[in-house]
Coordinates of N, CA and C and ligand atoms in Angstrom, one line a residue:
X1 N -2.3 -24.9 -8.5 CA -2.2 -23.2 -8.7 C -3.1 -22.1 -8.8
X2 N -4.7 -23.3 -8.7 CA -6.0 -22.2 -8.6 C -5.8 -21.2 -6.9
X3 N -5.3 -22.1 -5.8 CA -5.4 -22.1 -4.9 C -4.3 -20.8 -4.6
X4 N -3.1 -20.3 -5.2 CA -2.0 -20.1 -5.1 C -2.8 -18.4 -6.0
X5 N -3.3 -18.5 -7.2 CA -4.1 -17.3 -7.4 C -4.8 -16.7 -6.6
X6 N -5.7 -17.2 -5.7 CA -6.3 -16.7 -4.7 C -5.6 -16.4 -3.5
X7 N -5.0 -17.0 -3.4 CA -3.4 -16.7 -1.9 C -2.8 -15.3 -2.4
X8 N -2.9 -14.8 -4.0 CA -1.8 -13.8 -4.4 C -3.3 -12.4 -4.4
X9 N -4.3 -13.0 -4.7 CA -5.3 -11.9 -4.5 C -5.6 -11.0 -3.6
X10 N -5.9 -12.2 -2.7 CA -5.6 -11.9 -1.2 C -4.5 -11.0 -0.8
X11 N -3.3 -11.5 -1.1 CA -2.1 -10.8 -0.4 C -2.5 -9.3 -1.2
X12 N -2.9 -9.0 -2.7 CA -2.8 -7.7 -3.3 C -3.7 -7.1 -2.4
X13 N -4.8 -7.5 -2.0 CA -5.8 -7.1 -1.4 C -5.8 -6.8 0.0
X14 N -5.0 -7.1 0.6 CA -4.9 -6.9 1.9 C -3.5 -5.8 1.7
X15 N -2.5 -5.9 1.2 CA -1.7 -5.1 1.4 C -1.8 -3.7 0.5
X16 N -3.1 -3.6 0.0 CA -3.1 -2.1 -0.7 C -4.3 -1.8 -0.3
X17 N -5.4 -2.3 0.5 CA -6.3 -2.1 1.0 C -6.6 -0.5 1.2
X18 N -5.6 0.1 1.9 CA -5.8 1.5 2.1 C -6.0 2.4 1.1
X19 N -4.7 2.1 0.3 CA -4.9 2.9 -1.1 C -6.0 2.8 -2.2
X20 N -6.6 1.5 -1.9 CA -7.7 1.1 -2.7 C -8.8 2.2 -2.3
X21 N -8.8 1.7 -1.0 CA -10.2 2.9 -0.5 C -9.8 4.5 -0.9
X22 N -8.4 4.9 -0.8 CA -8.3 6.3 -0.4 C -8.3 6.8 -2.0
X23 N -8.5 5.9 -2.9 CA -8.5 6.5 -4.3 C -9.8 6.5 -5.2
X24 N -10.4 5.6 -4.7 CA -11.7 5.5 -5.3 C -12.6 6.4 -6.1
X25 N -12.2 7.5 -5.3 CA -12.6 8.7 -6.0 C -12.1 8.9 -7.6
X26 N -11.1 8.2 -7.5 CA -10.2 9.0 -8.8 C -10.8 7.9 -10.3
X27 N -11.4 7.0 -9.9 CA -12.1 6.0 -10.9 C -12.7 7.1 -12.3
X28 N -13.4 8.0 -11.7 CA -13.6 8.6 -12.7 C -12.7 9.2 -14.2
X29 N -11.1 9.3 -13.4 CA -10.5 10.4 -14.1 C -10.0 9.1 -15.6
X30 N -9.9 9.9 -16.8 CA -9.5 9.3 -18.1 C -8.3 8.7 -17.6
X31 N -8.2 7.2 -17.8 CA -6.6 6.4 -17.7 C -5.4 7.1 -18.1
X32 N -5.5 7.8 -18.9 CA -4.2 8.9 -19.3 C -3.4 9.9 -18.4
X33 N -4.6 10.1 -17.4 CA -4.1 11.1 -16.5 C -3.3 10.7 -15.9
X34 N -3.5 9.1 -15.8 CA -2.6 8.5 -14.3 C -1.3 8.7 -14.5
X35 N -0.7 9.5 -15.7 CA 1.0 9.4 -15.6 C 1.1 11.1 -15.7
X36 N 0.1 11.7 -15.5 CA 0.4 13.3 -15.2 C 1.4 13.2 -13.9
X37 N 2.4 14.2 -14.0 CA 2.9 14.5 -12.7 C 2.6 15.9 -12.2
X38 N 2.2 16.3 -11.4 CA 1.9 17.3 -11.0 C 3.0 18.2 -10.5
X39 N 3.1 19.6 -10.5 CA 4.0 20.4 -10.5 C 4.7 20.0 -8.7
X40 N 3.7 20.6 -8.0 CA 4.1 20.0 -6.7 C 5.0 19.1 -6.4
X41 N 5.3 18.3 -7.2 CA 6.4 16.5 -7.1 C 7.9 16.6 -7.4
X42 N 8.6 17.2 -6.2 CA 9.9 17.6 -7.1 C 10.8 16.7 -6.6
X43 N 10.8 15.7 -5.5 CA 11.5 14.7 -5.2 C 11.0 13.4 -6.1
X44 N 12.4 12.8 -6.0 CA 11.8 11.4 -6.6 C 11.3 10.7 -5.3
X45 N 11.3 10.5 -3.9 CA 10.7 9.8 -3.2 C 9.3 10.0 -3.5
X46 N 8.8 11.2 -3.1 CA 7.7 11.9 -3.9 C 7.0 11.2 -4.8
X47 N 7.9 11.5 -5.9 CA 7.4 10.6 -7.1 C 6.8 9.5 -7.7
X48 N 7.9 8.6 -6.8 CA 7.5 7.2 -6.7 C 6.5 6.8 -6.0
X49 N 6.5 7.6 -5.1 CA 4.9 7.5 -4.0 C 3.7 7.6 -4.7
X50 N 3.9 8.6 -6.1 CA 3.0 9.1 -6.7 C 2.5 8.4 -7.7
X51 N 3.7 7.6 -8.8 CA 3.1 6.6 -9.4 C 2.9 5.0 -8.8
X52 N 3.4 4.9 -7.5 CA 2.7 3.5 -6.6 C 0.9 4.2 -6.7
X53 N 0.6 5.4 -6.1 CA -0.7 5.7 -5.7 C -1.5 5.1 -7.2
X54 N -0.9 5.8 -8.1 CA -1.9 5.7 -10.0 C -1.9 4.6 -10.0
X55 N -0.8 3.6 -10.0 CA -1.5 2.4 -10.5 C -1.9 1.6 -9.6
X56 N -2.0 1.8 -8.7 CA -2.7 0.2 -8.0 C -4.1 0.3 -8.7
X57 N -4.8 1.7 -8.2 CA -6.3 1.7 -9.4 C -6.1 1.1 -10.8
X58 N -5.3 1.1 -11.5 CA -4.9 0.9 -12.9 C -4.5 -0.8 -12.9
X59 N -4.9 -1.2 -11.8 CA -4.2 -2.6 -11.9 C -5.5 -3.3 -11.3
X60 N -6.5 -2.3 -10.4 CA -7.7 -3.1 -9.9 C -8.9 -4.0 -11.0
X61 N -9.2 -4.9 -10.3 CA -9.9 -5.8 -11.5 C -9.1 -6.3 -12.7
X62 N -8.3 -6.5 -12.3 CA -7.5 -6.8 -13.5 C -6.5 -8.2 -13.2
X63 N -6.1 -9.3 -13.5 CA -5.3 -10.4 -13.0 C -4.0 -10.7 -14.4
X64 N -4.9 -10.7 -15.3 CA -3.6 -10.9 -16.4 C -2.6 -10.0 -16.9
X65 N -1.2 -11.1 -16.9 CA 0.0 -10.5 -16.7 C 0.1 -9.3 -17.9
X66 N -0.3 -9.7 -18.8 CA 0.2 -9.1 -20.2 C -1.0 -7.4 -20.0
X67 N -1.7 -7.9 -19.2 CA -2.6 -6.2 -19.6 C -2.0 -5.3 -18.7
X68 N -2.0 -6.2 -17.2 CA -1.2 -5.1 -16.4 C 0.1 -4.5 -16.5
X69 N 1.0 -5.4 -17.1 CA 2.7 -5.0 -17.4 C 2.5 -3.8 -18.4
X70 N 1.3 -3.9 -19.2 CA 1.3 -2.9 -20.2 C 1.1 -1.9 -19.7
X71 N 0.2 -1.6 -18.6 CA -0.6 -0.4 -18.1 C 0.5 0.3 -17.1
X72 N 1.3 -0.8 -16.8 CA 2.7 -0.3 -15.7 C 3.8 0.1 -16.3
X73 N 4.2 -0.5 -17.7 CA 5.5 0.2 -18.4 C 4.7 1.4 -18.9
X74 N 3.7 1.8 -19.3 CA 3.4 3.2 -20.0 C 3.3 3.8 -18.7
X75 N 2.6 3.8 -17.5 CA 3.0 4.5 -16.6 C 3.9 5.5 -16.1
X76 N 5.1 4.6 -15.9 CA 6.3 4.7 -15.5 C 7.0 5.3 -16.5
X77 N 7.0 4.6 -17.6 CA 7.7 5.6 -18.7 C 7.0 6.9 -19.2
X78 N 6.1 7.2 -19.1 CA 5.3 8.4 -19.4 C 5.3 9.4 -18.2
X79 N 5.0 9.0 -16.8 CA 5.1 9.3 -15.8 C 6.9 9.7 -15.7
X80 N 8.1 9.5 -16.0 CA 9.2 9.8 -15.9 C 9.4 10.9 -17.0
X81 N 9.1 10.8 -17.9 CA 9.2 11.9 -19.3 C 8.5 13.3 -18.9
X82 N 7.3 13.0 -17.6 CA 6.6 14.2 -17.3 C 7.2 15.3 -15.9
X83 N 8.2 14.2 -15.8 CA 8.6 14.4 -14.2 C 10.5 15.4 -14.6
X84 N 9.9 16.6 -14.8 CA 10.8 17.6 -15.3 C 11.7 17.8 -14.6
X85 N 11.7 17.8 -13.2 CA 13.1 17.9 -12.1 C 14.0 16.8 -12.8
X86 N 13.9 15.5 -12.7 CA 15.0 14.6 -12.9 C 14.8 14.1 -14.0
X87 N 13.9 14.1 -15.1 CA 14.3 12.8 -15.9 C 13.3 13.6 -17.1
X88 N 13.1 13.7 -18.3 CA 12.5 14.2 -19.6 C 11.4 15.8 -19.4
X89 N 11.5 16.3 -20.2 CA 11.5 16.2 -21.5 C 12.9 16.5 -22.1
X90 N 13.5 17.0 -21.4 CA 15.0 17.2 -21.9 C 15.5 15.8 -22.5
X91 N 15.9 15.8 -23.8 CA 16.5 14.9 -24.2 C 18.0 14.2 -23.7
X92 N 18.7 15.1 -23.0 CA 19.7 14.9 -22.9 C 19.5 13.5 -21.6
X93 N 18.7 13.7 -20.9 CA 18.4 13.1 -19.6 C 17.1 12.2 -19.8
X94 N 16.4 11.9 -20.3 CA 15.1 11.4 -21.0 C 15.5 9.6 -20.5
X95 N 14.2 9.3 -20.0 CA 14.1 7.6 -20.3 C 13.7 7.4 -21.4
X96 N 14.4 6.3 -22.1 CA 14.2 5.9 -23.5 C 13.8 4.6 -23.8
X97 N 13.3 3.9 -22.3 CA 12.8 2.5 -22.6 C 12.4 2.3 -21.1
X98 N 11.4 1.1 -21.2 CA 10.8 0.9 -19.8 C 9.7 -0.2 -20.1
X99 N 10.6 -1.4 -19.6 CA 9.9 -2.8 -20.0 C 9.6 -4.0 -19.3
X100 N 9.4 -4.7 -19.8 CA 9.3 -6.1 -18.8 C 9.9 -7.5 -19.6
X101 N 11.2 -8.4 -19.0 CA 11.3 -9.3 -19.8 C 10.7 -10.5 -18.9
X102 N 9.8 -11.2 -19.4 CA 10.1 -12.3 -18.5 C 10.0 -13.6 -19.0
X103 N 10.1 -14.6 -18.2 CA 10.2 -16.0 -18.3 C 9.7 -16.8 -19.4
X104 N 10.2 -17.1 -20.2 CA 9.3 -17.7 -20.9 C 8.5 -18.8 -20.9
X105 N 8.7 -19.3 -19.3 CA 7.5 -20.5 -19.1 C 6.6 -20.2 -18.7
X106 N 6.6 -18.7 -18.4 CA 4.7 -18.0 -18.0 C 4.1 -17.7 -19.4
X107 N 5.3 -17.4 -20.4 CA 3.9 -17.4 -21.8 C 3.7 -19.0 -22.3
X108 N 2.1 -18.2 -22.7 CA 1.7 -19.6 -23.6 C 2.1 -20.4 -24.5
X109 N 2.4 -21.8 -24.0 CA 3.3 -22.9 -25.2 C 3.2 -21.9 -26.7
X110 N 4.7 -22.0 -27.0 CA 4.8 -21.6 -28.5 C 6.2 -22.3 -29.0
X111 N 6.5 -21.9 -30.1 CA 7.7 -22.4 -31.1 C 8.9 -22.3 -29.8
X112 N 8.5 -21.1 -28.9 CA 10.0 -20.9 -28.0 C 9.9 -22.3 -27.4
X113 N 9.0 -23.3 -27.0 CA 9.3 -24.1 -25.4 C 10.1 -25.6 -26.5
X114 N 10.3 -25.2 -28.0 CA 11.3 -26.5 -28.6 C 13.1 -25.8 -28.4
X115 N 13.0 -24.8 -28.1 CA 14.2 -23.9 -27.8 C 14.9 -24.7 -26.2
X116 N 16.0 -25.3 -26.6 CA 17.0 -25.7 -25.6 C 17.5 -24.2 -24.6
X117 N 17.7 -24.9 -23.0 CA 18.2 -23.4 -22.1 C 16.9 -22.7 -21.9
X118 N 17.1 -22.0 -20.8 CA 15.9 -20.7 -20.5 C 16.3 -19.8 -21.1
X119 N 15.3 -18.8 -21.5 CA 15.0 -17.7 -21.8 C 14.0 -16.6 -21.2
X120 N 14.5 -15.2 -21.0 CA 13.4 -14.4 -20.9 C 13.0 -13.4 -22.5
X121 N 11.4 -13.8 -22.7 CA 10.8 -12.9 -23.4 C 10.7 -11.9 -23.4
X122 N 10.9 -10.7 -24.5 CA 10.5 -9.6 -24.2 C 8.8 -9.4 -23.9
X123 N 8.6 -8.4 -22.7 CA 7.4 -8.3 -22.8 C 6.8 -7.0 -23.3
X124 N 5.5 -6.4 -22.2 CA 5.0 -5.2 -22.5 C 6.2 -4.1 -22.1
X125 N 6.0 -2.9 -23.2 CA 7.2 -2.2 -22.4 C 6.7 -0.9 -23.7
X126 N 7.2 0.4 -23.3 CA 7.4 1.6 -24.1 C 8.8 2.2 -24.4
X127 N 9.1 2.4 -25.8 CA 10.1 2.7 -26.2 C 10.3 2.4 -27.3
X128 N 11.5 2.4 -28.0 CA 11.8 1.8 -29.4 C 12.0 0.3 -29.2
X129 N 11.8 -0.6 -30.5 CA 12.2 -1.9 -30.6 C 13.1 -2.4 -30.4
X130 N 13.0 -3.7 -29.1 CA 14.3 -4.0 -28.1 C 14.6 -5.3 -28.7
X131 N 15.4 -6.1 -28.0 CA 15.6 -7.4 -28.5 C 14.4 -8.6 -28.1
X132 N 14.5 -9.5 -28.6 CA 13.1 -10.4 -28.2 C 13.4 -11.0 -27.1
X133 N 14.6 -11.9 -27.1 CA 14.8 -12.3 -25.9 C 15.8 -12.2 -25.3
X134 N 16.4 -12.6 -24.0 CA 17.5 -13.0 -23.3 C 17.8 -14.2 -22.7
X135 N 18.6 -14.7 -22.9 CA 19.5 -15.7 -22.8 C 19.6 -16.0 -21.2
X136 N 19.1 -17.0 -20.6 CA 19.3 -16.9 -19.0 C 19.6 -18.5 -18.7
X137 N 20.4 -18.9 -19.5 CA 21.1 -19.7 -19.3 C 21.8 -20.5 -18.7
X138 N 22.5 -20.7 -17.5 CA 23.7 -21.1 -16.6 C 25.0 -21.0 -17.9
X139 N 25.7 -19.9 -17.9 CA 26.9 -20.5 -18.0 C 27.3 -19.9 -20.2
X140 N 25.8 -19.4 -20.7 CA 25.3 -18.6 -21.7 C 24.8 -16.9 -21.2
X141 N 24.4 -17.1 -20.1 CA 23.8 -15.7 -20.0 C 24.7 -14.7 -19.7
X142 N 23.9 -13.8 -20.4 CA 25.0 -12.7 -20.6 C 24.0 -10.6 -20.2
X143 N 24.7 -9.9 -19.7 CA 24.0 -8.3 -19.7 C 22.9 -8.7 -18.3
X144 N 22.7 -7.3 -18.4 CA 22.3 -6.5 -17.2 C 20.8 -7.1 -16.6
X145 N 20.3 -7.6 -17.8 CA 18.9 -8.4 -17.3 C 19.2 -9.8 -16.8
X146 N 19.7 -10.5 -17.4 CA 20.2 -11.5 -17.4 C 20.7 -11.8 -16.0
X147 N 21.6 -11.1 -15.4 CA 22.2 -10.7 -13.9 C 21.4 -10.5 -13.0
X148 N 20.3 -9.6 -13.2 CA 19.6 -9.6 -12.3 C 18.5 -10.6 -12.2
X149 N 17.9 -11.5 -12.7 CA 17.1 -12.4 -12.6 C 17.8 -13.6 -12.2
X150 N 19.3 -13.4 -12.8 CA 19.8 -14.9 -12.0 C 20.2 -14.8 -10.7
X151 N 20.5 -13.7 -10.4 CA 20.7 -13.1 -9.0 C 19.8 -12.6 -7.8
X152 N 18.9 -12.5 -8.6 CA 17.6 -12.1 -8.1 C 17.4 -10.9 -7.3
X153 N 18.5 -9.7 -7.9 CA 18.8 -8.6 -7.2 C 18.8 -7.4 -8.1
X154 N 18.6 -6.2 -7.6 CA 18.6 -5.2 -8.6 C 19.8 -4.5 -8.9
X155 N 20.1 -4.4 -10.5 CA 21.7 -4.2 -10.9 C 21.0 -2.2 -11.1
X156 N 22.2 -2.3 -10.7 CA 21.8 -0.5 -10.5 C 23.2 0.5 -11.6
X157 N 23.3 0.3 -13.0 CA 24.6 0.9 -13.8 C 24.7 1.9 -14.2
X158 N 25.6 2.9 -13.6 CA 25.5 4.2 -14.5 C 25.9 4.8 -15.5
X159 N 27.1 3.5 -15.7 CA 27.4 3.7 -17.4 C 27.6 2.3 -18.2
X160 N 26.7 2.0 -18.7 CA 26.5 0.5 -19.5 C 27.7 0.5 -20.3
X161 N 28.5 1.3 -20.8 CA 29.6 1.2 -21.8 C 30.6 -0.1 -20.5
X162 N 30.7 0.4 -19.2 CA 31.5 0.0 -18.3 C 31.0 -1.4 -17.5
X163 N 29.6 -1.9 -18.5 CA 29.2 -3.0 -17.6 C 29.8 -4.4 -18.6
X164 N 30.2 -5.2 -18.2 CA 30.9 -6.6 -18.7 C 29.5 -7.4 -19.3
X165 N 29.5 -7.3 -20.9 CA 28.3 -8.2 -21.3 C 27.2 -7.5 -21.4
X166 N 26.9 -6.3 -21.2 CA 25.6 -5.3 -21.3 C 25.4 -5.8 -23.1
X167 N 24.0 -5.7 -23.2 CA 23.3 -5.8 -24.2 C 22.9 -4.6 -24.9
X168 N 23.3 -4.2 -25.9 CA 22.6 -2.9 -26.2 C 21.4 -2.5 -27.5
X169 N 20.7 -2.9 -26.6 CA 18.9 -2.9 -27.3 C 19.2 -1.8 -28.4
X170 N 19.5 0.0 -27.5 CA 19.9 1.2 -28.3 C 20.8 1.6 -27.8
X171 N 22.2 1.9 -28.6 CA 23.0 2.3 -28.7 C 23.2 4.2 -28.1
X172 N 21.9 4.6 -27.9 CA 22.1 5.6 -27.2 C 22.1 5.6 -25.6
X173 N 21.7 4.5 -25.2 CA 21.6 4.4 -23.9 C 22.8 4.5 -23.1
X174 N 22.5 5.7 -22.1 CA 23.6 5.5 -21.2 C 24.2 4.6 -20.0
X175 N 22.9 4.6 -19.5 CA 22.2 4.2 -18.1 C 21.5 3.1 -17.7
X176 N 21.4 2.5 -17.2 CA 20.0 1.2 -16.8 C 19.7 0.9 -15.2
X177 N 18.5 0.8 -15.3 CA 18.5 0.2 -13.9 C 17.8 -1.4 -14.3
X178 N 17.8 -2.3 -14.0 CA 17.0 -3.5 -13.6 C 16.4 -4.3 -12.4
X179 N 14.8 -4.4 -12.1 CA 14.4 -5.0 -10.8 C 13.9 -6.3 -11.2
X180 N 14.5 -7.2 -10.3 CA 13.7 -8.5 -11.0 C 12.2 -8.6 -10.2
X181 N 11.2 -9.5 -10.9 CA 10.0 -9.7 -10.2 C 10.1 -11.1 -9.4
X182 N 9.9 -10.4 -8.2 CA 10.2 -11.6 -7.2 C 8.6 -12.2 -6.6
X183 N 8.6 -13.7 -6.4 CA 7.2 -14.2 -6.2 C 7.7 -14.9 -5.3
X184 N 7.8 -14.9 -4.0 CA 8.3 -15.9 -3.0 C 10.1 -16.0 -3.3
X185 N 10.3 -17.0 -3.9 CA 12.0 -17.8 -4.0 C 11.7 -17.5 -5.8
X186 N 10.5 -17.2 -6.1 CA 10.7 -17.5 -7.9 C 10.7 -16.3 -8.0
X187 N 11.9 -16.1 -9.6 CA 11.6 -14.7 -10.1 C 11.2 -15.2 -11.4
X188 N 10.1 -14.1 -11.7 CA 9.6 -14.2 -12.9 C 9.8 -13.6 -14.0
X189 N 10.5 -12.5 -13.8 CA 11.1 -11.7 -15.2 C 11.8 -10.5 -14.6
X190 N 12.0 -9.8 -15.4 CA 12.7 -8.5 -14.6 C 11.5 -7.2 -15.4
X191 N 12.0 -5.8 -14.7 CA 11.5 -4.7 -15.0 C 12.6 -4.0 -15.3
X192 N 12.6 -3.5 -16.4 CA 14.4 -2.8 -17.0 C 13.8 -1.6 -17.9
X193 N 14.5 -0.3 -17.2 CA 14.6 1.2 -17.6 C 16.1 1.6 -18.0
X194 N 15.8 2.2 -19.6 CA 17.1 2.7 -19.9 C 17.1 4.2 -19.7
X195 N 18.3 5.1 -19.5 CA 18.3 6.1 -19.4 C 19.3 6.9 -20.4
X196 N 19.0 8.0 -21.2 CA 19.9 8.9 -22.2 C 21.1 9.2 -21.5
X197 N 21.0 9.6 -20.4 CA 22.2 10.7 -19.2 C 22.9 9.2 -18.7
X198 N 24.4 9.2 -18.6 CA 25.1 8.7 -17.4 C 24.2 8.8 -16.0
X199 N 24.2 7.7 -15.3 CA 24.0 8.0 -13.5 C 22.4 8.4 -13.6
X200 N 21.7 7.7 -14.6 CA 20.6 8.4 -14.5 C 19.5 7.9 -13.3
X201 N 19.6 6.9 -12.9 CA 18.7 6.4 -11.8 C 20.0 6.6 -10.7
X202 N 19.2 6.1 -9.1 CA 20.0 6.3 -7.8 C 19.3 5.3 -7.0
X203 N 20.0 5.2 -5.8 CA 19.1 4.4 -5.2 C 18.0 4.6 -4.4
X204 N 17.1 5.7 -4.7 CA 16.1 6.6 -4.5 C 15.0 5.4 -5.9
X205 N 15.3 5.5 -6.9 CA 14.8 5.1 -8.0 C 14.5 3.8 -7.8
X206 N 15.8 3.1 -7.2 CA 15.7 1.4 -7.1 C 14.7 1.3 -6.2
X207 N 14.4 2.4 -5.3 CA 13.8 2.0 -3.8 C 12.1 1.8 -4.3
X208 N 12.1 2.8 -5.1 CA 10.7 3.1 -5.9 C 10.3 1.8 -7.1
X209 N 10.9 1.6 -7.8 CA 10.6 0.4 -8.3 C 10.7 -0.7 -7.9
X210 N 11.1 -0.8 -7.0 CA 11.0 -2.3 -6.1 C 10.2 -2.5 -5.6
X211 N 9.2 -1.3 -5.2 CA 7.9 -1.2 -4.6 C 7.0 -1.3 -5.1
X212 N 7.1 -1.0 -6.6 CA 6.2 -0.7 -7.9 C 6.4 -2.3 -8.4
X213 N 7.8 -3.2 -8.3 CA 7.2 -4.6 -8.9 C 6.9 -5.7 -8.1
X214 N 7.0 -5.2 -7.1 CA 6.3 -6.3 -5.9 C 4.6 -6.1 -5.8
X215 N 4.3 -4.7 -6.2 CA 2.8 -4.2 -6.0 C 2.1 -5.0 -7.6
X216 N 3.0 -5.2 -8.8 CA 2.6 -5.5 -9.9 C 2.7 -7.6 -9.5
X217 N 3.6 -7.8 -8.9 CA 4.0 -9.3 -8.7 C 2.3 -9.4 -8.4
X218 N 2.2 -8.9 -7.3 CA 0.6 -9.4 -6.7 C -0.1 -9.3 -7.3
X219 N -0.1 -8.5 -8.4 CA -1.7 -8.0 -8.8 C -1.8 -9.1 -9.9
X220 N -1.2 -9.8 -10.0 CA -1.4 -11.1 -11.5 C -1.3 -12.1 -11.2
X221 N -2.2 -13.0 -12.3 CA -2.0 -14.3 -11.8 C -0.8 -14.7 -13.1
X222 N -0.1 -15.4 -12.4 CA 1.4 -15.9 -13.5 C 1.2 -17.9 -14.1
Ligands
SME1 N1 20.2 -3.7 -21.8 C1 19.6 -5.0 -21.5 C2 19.2 -5.5 -22.7 C3 17.8 -4.9 -22.6 S1 17.2 -3.4 -23.4 O1 18.3 -2.6 -22.8 C4 15.8 -3.0 -23.9 C5 20.5 -5.9 -20.7 O2 22.0 -5.5 -20.8 O3 20.4 -7.3 -20.3

């Protein structure tokens, strides 16, 4: 386990060394400013590359997944709301939830360990309160998060009402994207985003979010 941790740390430093070098000058910036989106950012590709660059220093020097997922969900959520071209603050097309569901095996031993079957537990998020857990026991699993977790594949859902088994944590959600957190062959959990607009997310968001989940996974000890 200790060797695995060192391996992941090395992978993170090697993968992101160029970014870490380029952004050292930003260290003095207040953390909240990471979620600002400059006006010149217009396309989704530019936006996701900007968010990625802001996330690298926020994760630097911290390996605890609770802390890192908390900052990652806040950065993504607030940056999306500040990205006027495609998302908020127009309430009709805003992102209304961004957060993580994590395999209960990653949490400290708790009452949950007596429960039969496998579950994802609610992790750090931004938005309104949401379901505490998601069942991922084969045969009982249901919903977008469970499907992304069990198939280890991103689920892009343009209309949640036509997705069989969708779990409505918020009746106002119209579309959703869920990316698995992949650590080699292991799936640690998912990153879930909800939007108030139909077809709020597209393949560009998928590409950007998958890159971000890779960064987050390598930045943490699990
Ligand atoms: N809609 C998800 C449940 C999680 S909430 O959206 C935050 C699903 O179907 O799995």
